PDB file of N, CA and C in Angstrom:
ATOM      1  N   UNK A  29    -101.755  12.116-165.714  1.00 42.00           N
ATOM      2  CA  UNK A  29    -100.461  12.176-165.042  1.00 42.00           C
ATOM      3  C   UNK A  29    -100.513  11.255-163.832  1.00 42.00           C
ATOM      4  N   UNK A  30     -99.549  10.417-163.689  1.00 43.00           N
ATOM      5  CA  UNK A  30     -99.513   9.489-162.566  1.00 43.00           C
ATOM      6  C   UNK A  30     -98.778  10.120-161.385  1.00 43.00           C
ATOM      7  N   UNK A  31     -98.881   9.500-160.237  1.00 44.00           N
ATOM      8  CA  UNK A  31     -98.196   9.978-159.028  1.00 44.00           C
ATOM      9  C   UNK A  31     -96.689  10.005-159.237  1.00 44.00           C
ATOM     10  N   UNK A  32     -96.141   9.007-159.913  1.00 43.00           N
ATOM     11  CA  UNK A  32     -94.689   8.990-160.128  1.00 43.00           C
ATOM     12  C   UNK A  32     -94.250  10.144-161.017  1.00 43.00           C
ATOM     13  N   UNK A  33     -95.103  10.568-161.962  1.00 44.00           N
ATOM     14  CA  UNK A  33     -94.774  11.735-162.785  1.00 44.00           C
ATOM     15  C   UNK A  33     -94.699  12.993-161.919  1.00 44.00           C
ATOM     16  N   UNK A  34     -95.608  13.121-160.951  1.00 44.00           N
ATOM     17  CA  UNK A  34     -95.613  14.276-160.044  1.00 44.00           C
ATOM     18  C   UNK A  34     -94.355  14.295-159.193  1.00 44.00           C
ATOM     19  N   UNK A  35     -93.949  13.141-158.695  1.00 49.00           N
ATOM     20  CA  UNK A  35     -92.757  13.059-157.864  1.00 49.00           C
ATOM     21  C   UNK A  35     -91.533  13.467-158.655  1.00 49.00           C
ATOM     22  N   UNK A  36     -91.412  12.998-159.876  1.00 53.00           N
ATOM     23  CA  UNK A  36     -90.278  13.369-160.717  1.00 53.00           C
ATOM     24  C   UNK A  36     -90.290  14.862-161.002  1.00 53.00           C
ATOM     25  N   UNK A  37     -91.442  15.429-161.227  1.00 59.00           N
ATOM     26  CA  UNK A  37     -91.540  16.857-161.504  1.00 59.00           C
ATOM     27  C   UNK A  37     -91.106  17.669-160.288  1.00 59.00           C
ATOM     28  N   UNK A  38     -91.547  17.281-159.119  1.00 62.00           N
ATOM     29  CA  UNK A  38     -91.164  17.978-157.897  1.00 62.00           C
ATOM     30  C   UNK A  38     -89.669  17.815-157.651  1.00 62.00           C
ATOM     31  N   UNK A  39     -89.166  16.597-157.822  1.00 62.00           N
ATOM     32  CA  UNK A  39     -87.742  16.348-157.615  1.00 62.00           C
ATOM     33  C   UNK A  39     -86.895  17.180-158.569  1.00 62.00           C
ATOM     34  N   UNK A  40     -87.296  17.249-159.819  1.00 61.00           N
ATOM     35  CA  UNK A  40     -86.509  18.035-160.774  1.00 61.00           C
ATOM     36  C   UNK A  40     -86.638  19.530-160.502  1.00 61.00           C
ATOM     37  N   UNK A  41     -87.769  19.959-159.991  1.00 60.00           N
ATOM     38  CA  UNK A  41     -87.961  21.381-159.679  1.00 60.00           C
ATOM     39  C   UNK A  41     -87.011  21.844-158.568  1.00 60.00           C
ATOM     40  N   UNK A  42     -86.724  20.967-157.632  1.00 61.00           N
ATOM     41  CA  UNK A  42     -85.865  21.328-156.507  1.00 61.00           C
ATOM     42  C   UNK A  42     -84.415  20.887-156.691  1.00 61.00           C
ATOM     43  N   UNK A  43     -84.089  20.270-157.800  1.00 66.00           N
ATOM     44  CA  UNK A  43     -82.764  19.705-158.015  1.00 66.00           C
ATOM     45  C   UNK A  43     -81.641  20.725-157.923  1.00 66.00           C
ATOM     46  N   UNK A  44     -81.856  21.939-158.401  1.00 65.00           N
ATOM     47  CA  UNK A  44     -80.795  22.940-158.412  1.00 65.00           C
ATOM     48  C   UNK A  44     -80.711  23.791-157.161  1.00 65.00           C
ATOM     49  N   UNK A  45     -81.597  23.573-156.204  1.00 63.00           N
ATOM     50  CA  UNK A  45     -81.625  24.417-155.006  1.00 63.00           C
ATOM     51  C   UNK A  45     -80.516  24.035-154.039  1.00 63.00           C
ATOM     52  N   UNK A  46     -79.986  25.030-153.407  1.00 64.00           N
ATOM     53  CA  UNK A  46     -78.995  24.814-152.350  1.00 64.00           C
ATOM     54  C   UNK A  46     -79.721  24.863-151.011  1.00 64.00           C
ATOM     55  N   UNK A  47     -79.047  24.419-149.982  1.00 57.00           N
ATOM     56  CA  UNK A  47     -79.671  24.499-148.661  1.00 57.00           C
ATOM     57  C   UNK A  47     -79.766  25.968-148.261  1.00 57.00           C
ATOM     58  N   UNK A  48     -80.782  26.302-147.530  1.00 62.00           N
ATOM     59  CA  UNK A  48     -81.039  27.673-147.124  1.00 62.00           C
ATOM     60  C   UNK A  48     -80.580  27.854-145.685  1.00 62.00           C
ATOM     61  N   UNK A  49     -79.870  28.928-145.424  1.00 69.00           N
ATOM     62  CA  UNK A  49     -79.427  29.229-144.063  1.00 69.00           C
ATOM     63  C   UNK A  49     -80.627  29.647-143.232  1.00 69.00           C
ATOM     64  N   UNK A  50     -80.660  29.249-141.969  1.00 78.00           N
ATOM     65  CA  UNK A  50     -81.775  29.666-141.120  1.00 78.00           C
ATOM     66  C   UNK A  50     -81.731  31.180-140.907  1.00 78.00           C
ATOM     67  N   UNK A  51     -82.901  31.765-140.734  1.00 86.00           N
ATOM     68  CA  UNK A  51     -83.004  33.202-140.498  1.00 86.00           C
ATOM     69  C   UNK A  51     -82.566  33.495-139.068  1.00 86.00           C
ATOM     70  N   UNK A  52     -81.721  34.504-138.905  1.00 92.00           N
ATOM     71  CA  UNK A  52     -81.331  34.957-137.573  1.00 92.00           C
ATOM     72  C   UNK A  52     -81.580  36.453-137.482  1.00 92.00           C
ATOM     73  N   UNK A  53     -81.883  36.899-136.281  1.00 95.00           N
ATOM     74  CA  UNK A  53     -82.173  38.302-136.029  1.00 95.00           C
ATOM     75  C   UNK A  53     -81.155  38.844-135.047  1.00 95.00           C
ATOM     76  N   UNK A  54     -80.640  40.036-135.313  1.00 94.00           N
ATOM     77  CA  UNK A  54     -79.728  40.696-134.379  1.00 94.00           C
ATOM     78  C   UNK A  54     -80.569  41.348-133.298  1.00 94.00           C
ATOM     79  N   UNK A  55     -80.125  41.194-132.053  1.00 95.00           N
ATOM     80  CA  UNK A  55     -80.864  41.749-130.926  1.00 95.00           C
ATOM     81  C   UNK A  55     -79.887  42.228-129.866  1.00 95.00           C
ATOM     82  N   UNK A  56     -80.400  42.975-128.934  1.00 96.00           N
ATOM     83  CA  UNK A  56     -79.591  43.463-127.831  1.00 96.00           C
ATOM     84  C   UNK A  56     -80.394  43.452-126.549  1.00 96.00           C
ATOM     85  N   UNK A  57     -79.701  43.297-125.445  1.00 97.00           N
ATOM     86  CA  UNK A  57     -80.339  43.266-124.137  1.00 97.00           C
ATOM     87  C   UNK A  57     -80.134  44.617-123.447  1.00 97.00           C
ATOM     88  N   UNK A  58     -81.214  45.251-123.012  1.00 96.00           N
ATOM     89  CA  UNK A  58     -81.069  46.521-122.312  1.00 96.00           C
ATOM     90  C   UNK A  58     -80.488  46.359-120.904  1.00 96.00           C
ATOM     91  N   UNK A  59     -80.564  45.158-120.330  1.00 96.00           N
ATOM     92  CA  UNK A  59     -80.053  44.937-118.973  1.00 96.00           C
ATOM     93  C   UNK A  59     -78.536  44.766-118.948  1.00 96.00           C
ATOM     94  N   UNK A  60     -78.032  43.802-119.719  1.00 97.00           N
ATOM     95  CA  UNK A  60     -76.587  43.516-119.678  1.00 97.00           C
ATOM     96  C   UNK A  60     -75.832  44.150-120.848  1.00 97.00           C
ATOM     97  N   UNK A  61     -76.561  44.776-121.769  1.00 96.00           N
ATOM     98  CA  UNK A  61     -75.981  45.415-122.957  1.00 96.00           C
ATOM     99  C   UNK A  61     -75.364  44.406-123.930  1.00 96.00           C
ATOM    100  N   UNK A  62     -75.684  43.125-123.768  1.00 96.00           N
ATOM    101  CA  UNK A  62     -75.179  42.104-124.677  1.00 96.00           C
ATOM    102  C   UNK A  62     -75.778  42.266-126.060  1.00 96.00           C
ATOM    103  N   UNK A  63     -75.007  41.917-127.092  1.00 96.00           N
ATOM    104  CA  UNK A  63     -75.467  41.941-128.478  1.00 96.00           C
ATOM    105  C   UNK A  63     -75.268  40.538-129.033  1.00 96.00           C
ATOM    106  N   UNK A  64     -76.272  40.032-129.732  1.00 95.00           N
ATOM    107  CA  UNK A  64     -76.241  38.639-130.160  1.00 95.00           C
ATOM    108  C   UNK A  64     -77.200  38.427-131.311  1.00 95.00           C
ATOM    109  N   UNK A  65     -77.194  37.231-131.857  1.00 96.00           N
ATOM    110  CA  UNK A  65     -78.125  36.829-132.901  1.00 96.00           C
ATOM    111  C   UNK A  65     -79.043  35.752-132.332  1.00 96.00           C
ATOM    112  N   UNK A  66     -80.317  35.855-132.692  1.00 96.00           N
ATOM    113  CA  UNK A  66     -81.308  34.891-132.221  1.00 96.00           C
ATOM    114  C   UNK A  66     -82.007  34.235-133.405  1.00 96.00           C
ATOM    115  N   UNK A  67     -82.289  32.962-133.281  1.00 96.00           N
ATOM    116  CA  UNK A  67     -83.087  32.251-134.281  1.00 96.00           C
ATOM    117  C   UNK A  67     -84.543  32.675-134.125  1.00 96.00           C
ATOM    118  N   UNK A  68     -85.320  32.495-135.164  1.00 95.00           N
ATOM    119  CA  UNK A  68     -86.736  32.848-135.122  1.00 95.00           C
ATOM    120  C   UNK A  68     -87.446  32.143-133.967  1.00 95.00           C
ATOM    121  N   UNK A  69     -87.031  30.940-133.650  1.00 95.00           N
ATOM    122  CA  UNK A  69     -87.674  30.175-132.576  1.00 95.00           C
ATOM    123  C   UNK A  69     -87.440  30.774-131.192  1.00 95.00           C
ATOM    124  N   UNK A  70     -86.464  31.662-131.054  1.00 97.00           N
ATOM    125  CA  UNK A  70     -86.169  32.290-129.753  1.00 97.00           C
ATOM    126  C   UNK A  70     -86.978  33.554-129.524  1.00 97.00           C
ATOM    127  N   UNK A  71     -87.701  33.999-130.525  1.00 97.00           N
ATOM    128  CA  UNK A  71     -88.476  35.235-130.429  1.00 97.00           C
ATOM    129  C   UNK A  71     -89.965  34.947-130.434  1.00 97.00           C
ATOM    130  N   UNK A  72     -90.740  35.851-129.850  1.00 97.00           N
ATOM    131  CA  UNK A  72     -92.202  35.808-129.890  1.00 97.00           C
ATOM    132  C   UNK A  72     -92.676  37.193-130.279  1.00 97.00           C
ATOM    133  N   UNK A  73     -93.704  37.246-131.109  1.00 97.00           N
ATOM    134  CA  UNK A  73     -94.284  38.500-131.549  1.00 97.00           C
ATOM    135  C   UNK A  73     -95.737  38.543-131.101  1.00 97.00           C
ATOM    136  N   UNK A  74     -96.127  39.618-130.452  1.00 96.00           N
ATOM    137  CA  UNK A  74     -97.522  39.820-130.040  1.00 96.00           C
ATOM    138  C   UNK A  74     -98.051  41.026-130.794  1.00 96.00           C
ATOM    139  N   UNK A  75     -99.126  40.820-131.549  1.00 95.00           N
ATOM    140  CA  UNK A  75     -99.721  41.909-132.319  1.00 95.00           C
ATOM    141  C   UNK A  75    -101.015  42.328-131.646  1.00 95.00           C
ATOM    142  N   UNK A  76    -101.012  43.562-131.156  1.00 93.00           N
ATOM    143  CA  UNK A  76    -102.182  44.105-130.481  1.00 93.00           C
ATOM    144  C   UNK A  76    -102.991  44.998-131.396  1.00 93.00           C
ATOM    145  N   UNK A  77    -104.007  45.629-130.820  1.00 89.00           N
ATOM    146  CA  UNK A  77    -104.898  46.499-131.583  1.00 89.00           C
ATOM    147  C   UNK A  77    -104.221  47.817-131.957  1.00 89.00           C
ATOM    148  N   UNK A  78    -103.190  48.207-131.208  1.00 88.00           N
ATOM    149  CA  UNK A  78    -102.493  49.463-131.479  1.00 88.00           C
ATOM    150  C   UNK A  78    -100.989  49.224-131.465  1.00 88.00           C
ATOM    151  N   UNK A  79    -100.246  50.245-131.866  1.00 84.00           N
ATOM    152  CA  UNK A  79     -98.784  50.130-131.837  1.00 84.00           C
ATOM    153  C   UNK A  79     -98.277  50.007-130.402  1.00 84.00           C
ATOM    154  N   UNK A  80     -99.024  50.515-129.437  1.00 88.00           N
ATOM    155  CA  UNK A  80     -98.609  50.417-128.032  1.00 88.00           C
ATOM    156  C   UNK A  80     -98.747  49.006-127.481  1.00 88.00           C
ATOM    157  N   UNK A  81     -99.568  48.203-128.125  1.00 92.00           N
ATOM    158  CA  UNK A  81     -99.767  46.826-127.649  1.00 92.00           C
ATOM    159  C   UNK A  81     -99.166  45.792-128.597  1.00 92.00           C
ATOM    160  N   UNK A  82     -98.295  46.233-129.496  1.00 96.00           N
ATOM    161  CA  UNK A  82     -97.613  45.324-130.408  1.00 96.00           C
ATOM    162  C   UNK A  82     -96.133  45.306-130.027  1.00 96.00           C
ATOM    163  N   UNK A  83     -95.616  44.117-129.739  1.00 97.00           N
ATOM    164  CA  UNK A  83     -94.240  44.008-129.252  1.00 97.00           C
ATOM    165  C   UNK A  83     -93.665  42.641-129.576  1.00 97.00           C
ATOM    166  N   UNK A  84     -92.346  42.534-129.466  1.00 97.00           N
ATOM    167  CA  UNK A  84     -91.693  41.231-129.559  1.00 97.00           C
ATOM    168  C   UNK A  84     -90.925  41.007-128.269  1.00 97.00           C
ATOM    169  N   UNK A  85     -90.689  39.745-127.967  1.00 97.00           N
ATOM    170  CA  UNK A  85     -90.008  39.426-126.722  1.00 97.00           C
ATOM    171  C   UNK A  85     -89.075  38.235-126.920  1.00 97.00           C
ATOM    172  N   UNK A  86     -88.104  38.163-126.023  1.00 98.00           N
ATOM    173  CA  UNK A  86     -87.143  37.066-126.017  1.00 98.00           C
ATOM    174  C   UNK A  86     -86.455  37.034-124.665  1.00 98.00           C
ATOM    175  N   UNK A  87     -85.767  35.953-124.398  1.00 97.00           N
ATOM    176  CA  UNK A  87     -84.961  35.833-123.189  1.00 97.00           C
ATOM    177  C   UNK A  87     -83.516  36.048-123.583  1.00 97.00           C
ATOM    178  N   UNK A  88     -82.831  36.949-122.878  1.00 97.00           N
ATOM    179  CA  UNK A  88     -81.427  37.234-123.184  1.00 97.00           C
ATOM    180  C   UNK A  88     -80.597  35.973-122.945  1.00 97.00           C
ATOM    181  N   UNK A  89     -79.856  35.528-123.962  1.00 96.00           N
ATOM    182  CA  UNK A  89     -79.040  34.324-123.791  1.00 96.00           C
ATOM    183  C   UNK A  89     -77.817  34.557-122.900  1.00 96.00           C
ATOM    184  N   UNK A  90     -77.486  35.819-122.628  1.00 96.00           N
ATOM    185  CA  UNK A  90     -76.307  36.110-121.815  1.00 96.00           C
ATOM    186  C   UNK A  90     -76.625  36.273-120.331  1.00 96.00           C
ATOM    187  N   UNK A  91     -77.731  36.979-120.011  1.00 97.00           N
ATOM    188  CA  UNK A  91     -78.037  37.209-118.593  1.00 97.00           C
ATOM    189  C   UNK A  91     -79.359  36.603-118.144  1.00 97.00           C
ATOM    190  N   UNK A  92     -80.153  36.094-119.091  1.00 97.00           N
ATOM    191  CA  UNK A  92     -81.417  35.448-118.746  1.00 97.00           C
ATOM    192  C   UNK A  92     -82.582  36.392-118.531  1.00 97.00           C
ATOM    193  N   UNK A  93     -82.396  37.698-118.780  1.00 97.00           N
ATOM    194  CA  UNK A  93     -83.475  38.667-118.579  1.00 97.00           C
ATOM    195  C   UNK A  93     -84.573  38.475-119.626  1.00 97.00           C
ATOM    196  N   UNK A  94     -85.810  38.685-119.207  1.00 97.00           N
ATOM    197  CA  UNK A  94     -86.933  38.691-120.141  1.00 97.00           C
ATOM    198  C   UNK A  94     -86.965  40.077-120.782  1.00 97.00           C
ATOM    199  N   UNK A  95     -86.864  40.120-122.104  1.00 97.00           N
ATOM    200  CA  UNK A  95     -86.800  41.393-122.826  1.00 97.00           C
ATOM    201  C   UNK A  95     -88.058  41.552-123.664  1.00 97.00           C
ATOM    202  N   UNK A  96     -88.639  42.744-123.605  1.00 96.00           N
ATOM    203  CA  UNK A  96     -89.840  43.075-124.384  1.00 96.00           C
ATOM    204  C   UNK A  96     -89.593  44.419-125.053  1.00 96.00           C
ATOM    205  N   UNK A  97     -89.754  44.461-126.387  1.00 96.00           N
ATOM    206  CA  UNK A  97     -89.500  45.684-127.142  1.00 96.00           C
ATOM    207  C   UNK A  97     -90.669  45.974-128.077  1.00 96.00           C
ATOM    208  N   UNK A  98     -90.963  47.251-128.303  1.00 96.00           N
ATOM    209  CA  UNK A  98     -92.055  47.599-129.222  1.00 96.00           C
ATOM    210  C   UNK A  98     -91.725  47.160-130.645  1.00 96.00           C
ATOM    211  N   UNK A  99     -92.772  46.832-131.395  1.00 95.00           N
ATOM    212  CA  UNK A  99     -92.589  46.394-132.785  1.00 95.00           C
ATOM    213  C   UNK A  99     -93.461  47.239-133.700  1.00 95.00           C
ATOM    214  N   UNK A 100     -92.815  48.074-134.501  1.00 93.00           N
ATOM    215  CA  UNK A 100     -93.526  48.849-135.515  1.00 93.00           C
ATOM    216  C   UNK A 100     -93.863  47.979-136.705  1.00 93.00           C
ATOM    217  N   UNK A 101     -94.485  48.582-137.701  1.00 93.00           N
ATOM    218  CA  UNK A 101     -94.931  47.833-138.874  1.00 93.00           C
ATOM    219  C   UNK A 101     -93.789  47.095-139.570  1.00 93.00           C
ATOM    220  N   UNK A 102     -92.654  47.754-139.750  1.00 94.00           N
ATOM    221  CA  UNK A 102     -91.525  47.130-140.450  1.00 94.00           C
ATOM    222  C   UNK A 102     -90.971  45.945-139.665  1.00 94.00           C
ATOM    223  N   UNK A 103     -90.867  46.091-138.351  1.00 95.00           N
ATOM    224  CA  UNK A 103     -90.373  44.999-137.514  1.00 95.00           C
ATOM    225  C   UNK A 103     -91.345  43.820-137.575  1.00 95.00           C
ATOM    226  N   UNK A 104     -92.638  44.097-137.537  1.00 95.00           N
ATOM    227  CA  UNK A 104     -93.643  43.034-137.649  1.00 95.00           C
ATOM    228  C   UNK A 104     -93.470  42.289-138.971  1.00 95.00           C
ATOM    229  N   UNK A 105     -93.280  43.035-140.073  1.00 94.00           N
ATOM    230  CA  UNK A 105     -93.073  42.404-141.385  1.00 94.00           C
ATOM    231  C   UNK A 105     -91.846  41.503-141.376  1.00 94.00           C
ATOM    232  N   UNK A 106     -90.737  42.007-140.840  1.00 94.00           N
ATOM    233  CA  UNK A 106     -89.496  41.232-140.821  1.00 94.00           C
ATOM    234  C   UNK A 106     -89.624  39.972-139.966  1.00 94.00           C
ATOM    235  N   UNK A 107     -90.217  40.113-138.790  1.00 95.00           N
ATOM    236  CA  UNK A 107     -90.340  38.969-137.891  1.00 95.00           C
ATOM    237  C   UNK A 107     -91.295  37.914-138.436  1.00 95.00           C
ATOM    238  N   UNK A 108     -92.439  38.342-138.943  1.00 94.00           N
ATOM    239  CA  UNK A 108     -93.383  37.353-139.474  1.00 94.00           C
ATOM    240  C   UNK A 108     -92.810  36.695-140.723  1.00 94.00           C
ATOM    241  N   UNK A 109     -92.134  37.471-141.568  1.00 92.00           N
ATOM    242  CA  UNK A 109     -91.505  36.922-142.763  1.00 92.00           C
ATOM    243  C   UNK A 109     -90.377  35.960-142.447  1.00 92.00           C
ATOM    244  N   UNK A 110     -89.757  36.142-141.277  1.00 93.00           N
ATOM    245  CA  UNK A 110     -88.658  35.277-140.863  1.00 93.00           C
ATOM    246  C   UNK A 110     -89.094  34.072-140.057  1.00 93.00           C
ATOM    247  N   UNK A 111     -90.397  33.889-139.903  1.00 93.00           N
ATOM    248  CA  UNK A 111     -90.901  32.694-139.233  1.00 93.00           C
ATOM    249  C   UNK A 111     -91.068  32.783-137.725  1.00 93.00           C
ATOM    250  N   UNK A 112     -91.067  33.995-137.179  1.00 95.00           N
ATOM    251  CA  UNK A 112     -91.258  34.153-135.726  1.00 95.00           C
ATOM    252  C   UNK A 112     -92.710  33.836-135.379  1.00 95.00           C
ATOM    253  N   UNK A 113     -92.892  33.058-134.316  1.00 95.00           N
ATOM    254  CA  UNK A 113     -94.243  32.723-133.855  1.00 95.00           C
ATOM    255  C   UNK A 113     -94.977  33.988-133.426  1.00 95.00           C
ATOM    256  N   UNK A 114     -96.228  34.105-133.865  1.00 94.00           N
ATOM    257  CA  UNK A 114     -97.008  35.317-133.648  1.00 94.00           C
ATOM    258  C   UNK A 114     -98.267  35.017-132.861  1.00 94.00           C
ATOM    259  N   UNK A 115     -98.562  35.890-131.921  1.00 93.00           N
ATOM    260  CA  UNK A 115     -99.782  35.827-131.125  1.00 93.00           C
ATOM    261  C   UNK A 115    -100.557  37.083-131.405  1.00 93.00           C
ATOM    262  N   UNK A 116    -101.806  36.936-131.795  1.00 92.00           N
ATOM    263  CA  UNK A 116    -102.658  38.105-132.031  1.00 92.00           C
ATOM    264  C   UNK A 116    -103.460  38.351-130.764  1.00 92.00           C
ATOM    265  N   UNK A 117    -103.284  39.535-130.202  1.00 86.00           N
ATOM    266  CA  UNK A 117    -103.992  39.900-128.982  1.00 86.00           C
ATOM    267  C   UNK A 117    -105.343  40.503-129.356  1.00 86.00           C
ATOM    268  N   UNK A 118    -106.385  40.028-128.714  1.00 74.00           N
ATOM    269  CA  UNK A 118    -107.737  40.534-129.012  1.00 74.00           C
ATOM    270  C   UNK A 118    -108.269  41.314-127.842  1.00 74.00           C
ATOM    271  N   UNK A 119    -109.024  42.332-128.156  1.00 62.00           N
ATOM    272  CA  UNK A 119    -109.663  43.160-127.134  1.00 62.00           C
ATOM    273  C   UNK A 119    -110.767  42.358-126.463  1.00 62.00           C
ATOM    274  N   UNK A 120    -110.939  42.560-125.166  1.00 57.00           N
ATOM    275  CA  UNK A 120    -112.002  41.852-124.432  1.00 57.00           C
ATOM    276  C   UNK A 120    -113.091  42.821-124.024  1.00 57.00           C
ATOM    277  N   UNK A 121    -113.418  43.755-124.893  1.00 56.00           N
ATOM    278  CA  UNK A 121    -114.446  44.764-124.584  1.00 56.00           C
ATOM    279  C   UNK A 121    -115.808  44.161-124.544  1.00 56.00           C
TER     280      UNK A 121
END
């Protein structure tokens, strides 16, 4: 198989695909009570050793407050699956 055969195969494989909408997450600010949608790039996820040290954060687009909220297993799955940048926190024992 030549390189041009591979290119044609890839091109034909994607020929029927439509453009994909970017993932957005609904969020709310506890300070100003604003409700909005954020792109994955606006969120950060920190995964700690316990549920108490696992959280996501963002800056409120309405009031500028730094918001930090706990992230359970389901939220972690949704955020990582949606492309949110993740930081794994390690213990320094």
